[in-house]
Amino acid sequence: MAIAPTTAFTLGDLAAFDEAHLREVIANVSGAVSPALTGRAFGMCDPQEHSDLSRLAERIEHALAPDSRAAFARSRQQVTGCDDRDAARHSVVEQLFWELVYWKTPVDYERLTSGEKVHLGALDVARVDGAVVLDAGAGAGRITLPLARRACKVYAMDAAPPLLHLLESKCAGADLRNVELIRGLFRRVSLPDDSVDSVIACSAFGMQEARGGERGLDELQRVTRPGGRIVIVWPEDPAWFVRHGFHYTRLAGSLTITFPTLEEAYVVAARFYCHAAIRHLDATHRPEVPFHVLGIKEPRDLCWLTVRK
Ligand SMILES: C[S@@+](CC[C@H](N)C(=O)[O-])C[C@H]1O[C@@H](n2cnc3c(N)ncnc32)[C@H](O)[C@@H]1O
């Protein structure tokens, strides 16, 4: 079986982000990349360095918030050598890996999530039947499409336009006309107070500021009507949600990552998974990978809260 080479991102790939997103992902908040580190990554220790990177550095400097801009510009001047710069480059690209996937190779992300189905019992917990629902961090719509088949109206919000474009064509292909796409951030949702019955965030919202944090949680509560529910599917940090009044539930059953074909499984595994996943495919010749082989929990746990105002 031929395995597609893993696409490695480089610093120049940050050019895929627009100015608003550069300002979000390079910032002094938890979950974002620090402007100082990014400045070191763009430091010039090599006069032959190609000018595309210089132009990108200027774009970034221009896009950043004033305090971040100063730290970025200062660090660019302070690079102590090529090793220092290369280490910073590696770290920036590594930290922005998923953002680069969403913005540069959204179809790869769609292929990954089409195999990693989440437990749809989350829709019952969110009480979505006939409801107005915000899918916060909708991505390419892993949960949006099943949700739209049961809800009256779905607002699918995400920070990454390339994923929203994919989602738009998927909704059109499935003739789902009750999905409205919104580019937005967890901490700034362009919906009025009390405008939705429920919010679902699947593998998206978390405790770090860049992933929502306290401000994002306030915002999700603001748009949810009293008595409505916020459901965080497959949370990375359930204890944080429990500290904020959520209940933690693990839905019954068992889930396995399943791809349409063995070839597709190999392609996705080569791109995103560890060697253990490839070895598992080699051993079983089936297009399936158990979550435990990847060392991650099955996507059937959730945190939920009934909003009281
Ligand atoms: C792991 S993906 C999950 C996408 C989708 N819910 C799913 O289950 O496939 C995380 C998504 O959250 C979005 N996201 C991350 N931080 C965000 C923020 N602060 N505001 C809005 N969306 C955000 C990303 O763009 C990405 O689409």
XYZ file of C-alpha atoms and ligand atoms in Angstrom:
336
model
C 0.000 0.000 0.000
C 1.464 3.342 -1.044
C 1.327 5.886 1.722
C 0.917 9.554 0.817
C 3.749 11.644 2.224
C 2.820 13.738 5.214
C 2.568 17.376 4.176
C 4.873 19.418 6.357
C 3.977 23.057 6.802
C 6.565 25.817 6.726
C 6.622 29.331 8.150
C 5.643 30.766 4.759
C 2.332 28.920 5.029
C 1.193 31.486 7.598
C 0.475 33.599 4.493
C -2.748 31.578 4.195
C -4.263 33.465 7.161
C -5.981 36.797 6.612
C -5.093 39.812 8.775
C -7.914 39.231 11.271
C -6.815 35.652 11.824
C -3.128 36.560 12.110
C -4.156 38.910 14.932
C -6.034 36.056 16.645
C -3.426 33.324 16.375
C -0.409 35.521 17.194
C -1.262 37.143 20.498
C -0.361 37.157 24.167
C -3.246 34.935 25.251
C -3.321 31.271 26.223
C -3.702 28.973 23.237
C -2.232 31.500 20.765
C 1.402 31.745 19.595
C 3.386 34.418 21.365
C 4.343 37.462 19.253
C 7.888 37.294 20.665
C 8.382 33.691 19.521
C 6.899 34.518 16.112
C 9.234 37.511 15.855
C 12.237 35.220 16.488
C 10.949 32.861 13.793
C 10.995 35.744 11.319
C 14.387 37.005 12.502
C 16.896 37.561 9.721
C 20.181 35.758 10.204
C 20.561 34.937 6.563
C 20.890 37.788 4.032
C 19.873 35.386 1.240
C 16.551 34.742 2.946
C 13.894 34.999 0.306
C 11.852 38.141 0.234
C 8.458 36.380 0.501
C 9.166 35.805 4.185
C 10.134 39.447 4.655
C 6.886 40.515 3.036
C 4.949 38.104 5.245
C 6.729 39.479 8.327
C 5.641 42.989 7.319
C 2.055 41.787 6.845
C 2.109 40.182 10.279
C 3.600 43.237 11.939
C 0.900 45.376 10.369
C -1.895 42.975 11.376
C -0.972 42.561 15.049
C -2.464 44.455 17.961
C -0.145 47.307 19.107
C 1.388 45.500 22.126
C 1.930 42.318 20.109
C 3.388 44.322 17.227
C 6.062 45.837 19.442
C 7.073 42.429 20.863
C 7.141 40.897 17.374
C 9.317 43.697 15.929
C 11.707 43.664 18.919
C 12.207 39.894 18.778
C 12.942 39.957 15.058
C 15.979 42.093 15.815
C 17.111 39.958 18.737
C 17.628 36.593 17.027
C 20.921 35.180 18.274
C 21.630 32.927 15.290
C 20.152 30.584 12.717
C 19.692 27.754 15.254
C 17.648 30.033 17.478
C 15.583 31.187 14.511
C 15.046 27.660 13.184
C 13.947 26.387 16.601
C 11.443 29.263 16.790
C 10.204 28.440 13.273
C 9.677 24.817 14.178
C 7.767 25.767 17.313
C 5.509 28.317 15.579
C 4.591 25.923 12.773
C 3.984 23.110 15.259
C 1.739 25.262 17.449
C -0.233 26.445 14.430
C -0.504 22.982 12.859
C -4.291 22.649 13.175
C -4.946 26.249 12.138
C -2.822 25.616 9.030
C -4.785 22.463 8.303
C -8.069 24.417 8.555
C -6.851 27.263 6.325
C -4.528 25.512 3.838
C -5.768 21.934 3.580
C -9.417 21.986 4.722
C -10.249 18.964 2.572
C -7.729 16.905 4.566
C -9.513 17.958 7.753
C -12.826 16.908 6.239
C -11.356 13.478 5.365
C -10.112 13.082 8.930
C -13.403 13.981 10.578
C -15.480 11.913 8.193
C -13.787 8.869 9.771
C -13.920 10.182 13.343
C -17.670 10.186 13.938
C -18.858 11.519 17.295
C -21.718 10.074 19.378
C -24.939 11.709 18.154
C -26.585 11.218 21.552
C -25.140 14.698 22.165
C -28.020 16.057 20.039
C -30.564 14.590 22.496
C -28.750 16.134 25.449
C -28.824 19.478 23.599
C -32.584 19.045 22.957
C -32.222 20.082 19.325
C -35.504 18.794 17.863
C -37.320 21.734 16.260
C -34.949 24.136 18.038
C -32.783 27.083 17.021
C -29.209 25.926 17.617
C -25.773 27.523 17.433
C -23.052 25.106 16.300
C -20.056 26.949 17.747
C -16.805 26.036 15.999
C -18.726 24.116 13.340
C -15.682 23.407 11.175
C -16.565 21.381 8.092
C -19.784 20.316 9.789
C -19.152 16.955 11.420
C -22.129 17.582 13.703
C -23.827 20.376 11.713
C -25.433 18.129 9.113
C -27.045 15.622 11.504
C -28.026 18.607 13.645
C -29.655 20.455 10.736
C -31.771 17.387 9.950
C -33.413 17.688 13.386
C -33.284 21.387 14.278
C -35.490 24.140 12.916
C -32.552 26.487 12.321
C -28.777 26.121 12.736
C -26.254 28.938 12.980
C -22.922 27.363 12.017
C -20.192 29.636 13.345
C -16.466 29.228 12.855
C -13.254 31.249 12.734
C -11.958 29.525 9.586
C -13.645 30.595 6.306
C -12.138 27.694 4.278
C -13.976 25.195 6.497
C -17.191 27.220 6.272
C -16.950 27.149 2.463
C -16.690 23.368 2.588
C -19.643 23.223 4.938
C -21.672 25.454 2.650
C -21.206 23.085 -0.281
C -21.988 20.056 1.890
C -25.258 21.659 3.044
C -26.165 22.509 -0.546
C -25.381 18.923 -1.624
C -27.629 17.587 1.140
C -30.347 20.160 0.324
C -30.238 21.535 3.875
C -31.516 25.105 3.715
C -31.836 25.836 7.421
C -28.100 26.375 8.038
C -26.777 29.931 8.231
C -22.996 30.301 8.175
C -21.313 32.897 10.358
C -17.644 33.762 10.518
C -17.052 34.551 14.170
C -15.207 33.906 17.382
C -16.406 32.280 20.573
C -15.818 35.505 22.443
C -17.732 37.580 19.857
C -20.813 35.899 18.391
C -22.869 38.107 16.095
C -26.242 36.967 17.447
C -28.613 38.837 19.779
C -29.111 37.968 23.453
C -31.300 34.884 24.114
C -31.535 34.122 20.386
C -30.861 30.369 20.439
C -32.398 27.430 22.321
C -29.124 25.506 22.484
C -25.444 25.737 21.718
C -23.347 22.747 20.648
C -19.570 22.971 20.406
C -17.965 19.776 19.134
C -14.224 19.313 19.701
C -13.802 23.069 19.483
C -14.395 25.098 22.654
C -11.921 24.932 25.540
C -10.546 26.649 28.600
C -7.731 28.511 26.822
C -8.571 32.072 25.814
C -7.969 31.397 22.124
C -10.385 28.462 22.361
C -13.081 30.443 24.147
C -12.172 30.510 27.827
C -14.134 32.613 30.343
C -15.111 35.309 27.838
C -16.284 32.750 25.311
C -18.390 31.000 27.930
C -20.049 34.299 28.894
C -20.781 34.889 25.217
C -22.322 31.440 24.677
C -24.520 32.049 27.753
C -25.501 35.488 26.459
C -26.898 34.139 23.174
C -28.704 31.194 24.819
C -32.214 31.780 26.146
C -32.920 31.024 29.810
C -33.605 27.288 30.175
C -31.618 26.529 27.006
C -28.569 24.248 26.988
C -24.899 24.534 26.178
C -23.335 21.193 25.256
C -19.584 20.762 24.865
C -18.975 17.546 22.926
C -15.686 15.636 23.421
C -14.200 18.246 25.803
C -10.433 18.325 26.289
C -10.722 19.813 29.746
C -13.945 18.538 31.386
C -12.825 19.517 34.902
C -12.755 23.197 33.860
C -16.355 22.975 32.639
C -17.446 21.181 35.817
C -15.875 24.047 37.816
C -18.100 26.360 35.751
C -21.295 24.525 36.707
C -21.489 21.956 33.869
C -22.436 18.285 34.279
C -20.086 15.684 32.822
C -21.618 12.682 31.019
C -20.161 9.738 29.136
C -22.692 8.352 26.647
C -23.079 4.563 26.398
C -21.668 2.519 23.534
C -18.396 2.192 21.748
C -16.985 4.145 18.801
C -14.222 3.276 16.329
C -12.684 5.483 13.661
C -13.978 4.083 10.365
C -13.006 5.190 6.856
C -14.827 4.321 3.630
C -11.874 2.308 2.286
C -8.563 0.909 3.516
C -6.737 3.199 1.096
C -8.467 6.247 2.592
C -7.564 5.021 6.078
C -3.876 4.816 5.088
C -3.919 8.291 3.544
C -5.501 9.891 6.620
C -3.281 7.909 9.003
C -0.134 8.979 7.131
C -1.227 12.599 7.334
C -2.493 12.777 10.899
C -1.882 9.668 12.982
C 1.035 8.038 14.767
C 2.947 5.007 13.459
C 0.885 2.760 15.725
C -2.157 3.520 13.559
C -0.326 2.467 10.382
C 0.853 -0.718 12.110
C -2.748 -1.391 13.158
C -3.953 -1.025 9.529
C -1.104 -3.281 8.332
C -2.115 -5.934 10.864
C -5.895 -5.864 10.361
C -6.351 -4.831 6.692
C -9.560 -3.138 7.780
C -10.288 0.615 7.355
C -10.715 1.065 11.092
C -8.579 2.467 13.885
C -9.698 2.194 17.520
C -9.349 5.481 19.383
C -7.176 3.797 22.037
C -4.529 3.046 19.380
C -4.148 6.827 19.037
C -4.134 7.258 22.815
C -7.278 9.407 22.761
C -10.691 8.908 24.357
C -13.742 8.001 22.274
C -15.856 11.035 21.257
C -18.838 10.097 23.402
C -18.346 12.270 26.453
C -19.753 15.734 26.939
C -20.245 18.574 29.389
C -23.656 20.222 29.520
C -25.244 23.153 31.283
C -28.801 24.460 31.505
C -28.571 28.247 31.241
C -30.126 30.226 34.131
C -30.338 34.020 33.995
C -11.201 20.479 15.973
S -12.150 21.565 14.950
C -13.797 20.906 15.192
C -14.744 21.313 14.106
C -16.114 20.642 14.150
N -16.905 21.091 15.271
C -15.941 19.160 14.187
O -16.336 18.523 15.164
O -15.403 18.617 13.214
C -12.158 23.062 15.901
C -12.903 24.184 15.182
O -13.051 25.271 16.073
C -12.767 26.479 15.372
N -12.284 27.440 16.363
C -11.164 27.359 17.115
N -11.059 28.421 17.918
C -12.138 29.201 17.665
C -12.605 30.444 18.196
N -11.933 31.088 19.158
N -13.761 30.943 17.721
C -14.458 30.280 16.761
N -14.066 29.099 16.224
C -12.921 28.576 16.675
C -11.712 26.095 14.356
O -11.658 26.997 13.277
C -12.164 24.696 13.962
O -13.042 24.708 12.884
